Structure formats: C-alpha cells, structure tokens
Amino acid sequence: MSNIGKGSYWSSQPLLKIGTLVTSLALLVLLLFLMIFVYN
C-alpha cells in the first residue's frame, strides 16, 4: 500500500512540471502569433 502511494506521488511530480512547461510554452507561442498578426 505504501509502495503504491510512493509511486503515485513520484509519477505526479514530473507531470506537474511538464504541465507548467507546456502551458508556458503555449502562452509564448500564442503571444508570438498575436505579435505577427498585429504587425501584418
């Protein structure tokens, strides 16, 4: 039981990091597209 809990916690940690990284990247891409659209 304790092993499963440890495993779930271990797997949840990198997922959170990847999630924040993906969201920040998506926001940057959106900003870039918006700037290009405005300039054109």
Short mmCIF file of C-alpha atoms in Angstrom, two decimals:
data_model
loop_
_atom_site.label_atom_id
_atom_site.label_comp_id
_atom_site.label_asym_id
_atom_site.label_seq_id
_atom_site.Cartn_x
_atom_site.Cartn_y
_atom_site.Cartn_z
CA MET A 1 0.00 0.00 0.00
CA SER A 2 2.79 2.42 0.97
CA ASN A 3 4.65 1.41 -2.20
CA ILE A 4 1.66 2.39 -4.39
CA GLY A 5 1.37 5.75 -2.60
CA LYS A 6 5.05 6.45 -3.14
CA GLY A 7 4.71 5.51 -6.82
CA SER A 8 1.69 7.76 -7.37
CA TYR A 9 3.48 10.69 -5.69
CA TRP A 10 6.63 10.07 -7.76
CA SER A 11 4.61 9.99 -11.01
CA SER A 12 2.55 13.10 -10.10
CA GLN A 13 5.66 15.26 -9.57
CA PRO A 14 7.10 15.20 -13.15
CA LEU A 15 3.60 15.50 -14.61
CA LEU A 16 3.15 18.83 -12.80
CA LYS A 17 6.50 20.10 -14.11
CA ILE A 18 5.64 19.02 -17.68
CA GLY A 19 2.19 20.63 -17.35
CA THR A 20 3.59 24.00 -16.30
CA LEU A 21 6.26 23.81 -19.03
CA VAL A 22 3.65 23.04 -21.71
CA THR A 23 1.34 25.85 -20.55
CA SER A 24 4.17 28.41 -20.51
CA LEU A 25 5.31 27.30 -23.97
CA ALA A 26 1.74 27.51 -25.31
CA LEU A 27 1.38 31.04 -23.92
CA LEU A 28 4.67 32.09 -25.54
CA VAL A 29 3.58 30.67 -28.91
CA LEU A 30 0.21 32.43 -28.62
CA LEU A 31 1.97 35.72 -27.87
CA LEU A 32 4.26 35.25 -30.88
CA PHE A 33 1.30 34.55 -33.19
CA LEU A 34 -0.53 37.60 -31.83
CA MET A 35 2.50 39.84 -32.45
CA ILE A 36 2.90 38.51 -36.02
CA PHE A 37 -0.83 39.02 -36.67
CA VAL A 38 -0.70 42.61 -35.36
CA TYR A 39 2.42 43.53 -37.36
CA ASN A 40 0.96 42.05 -40.57
#
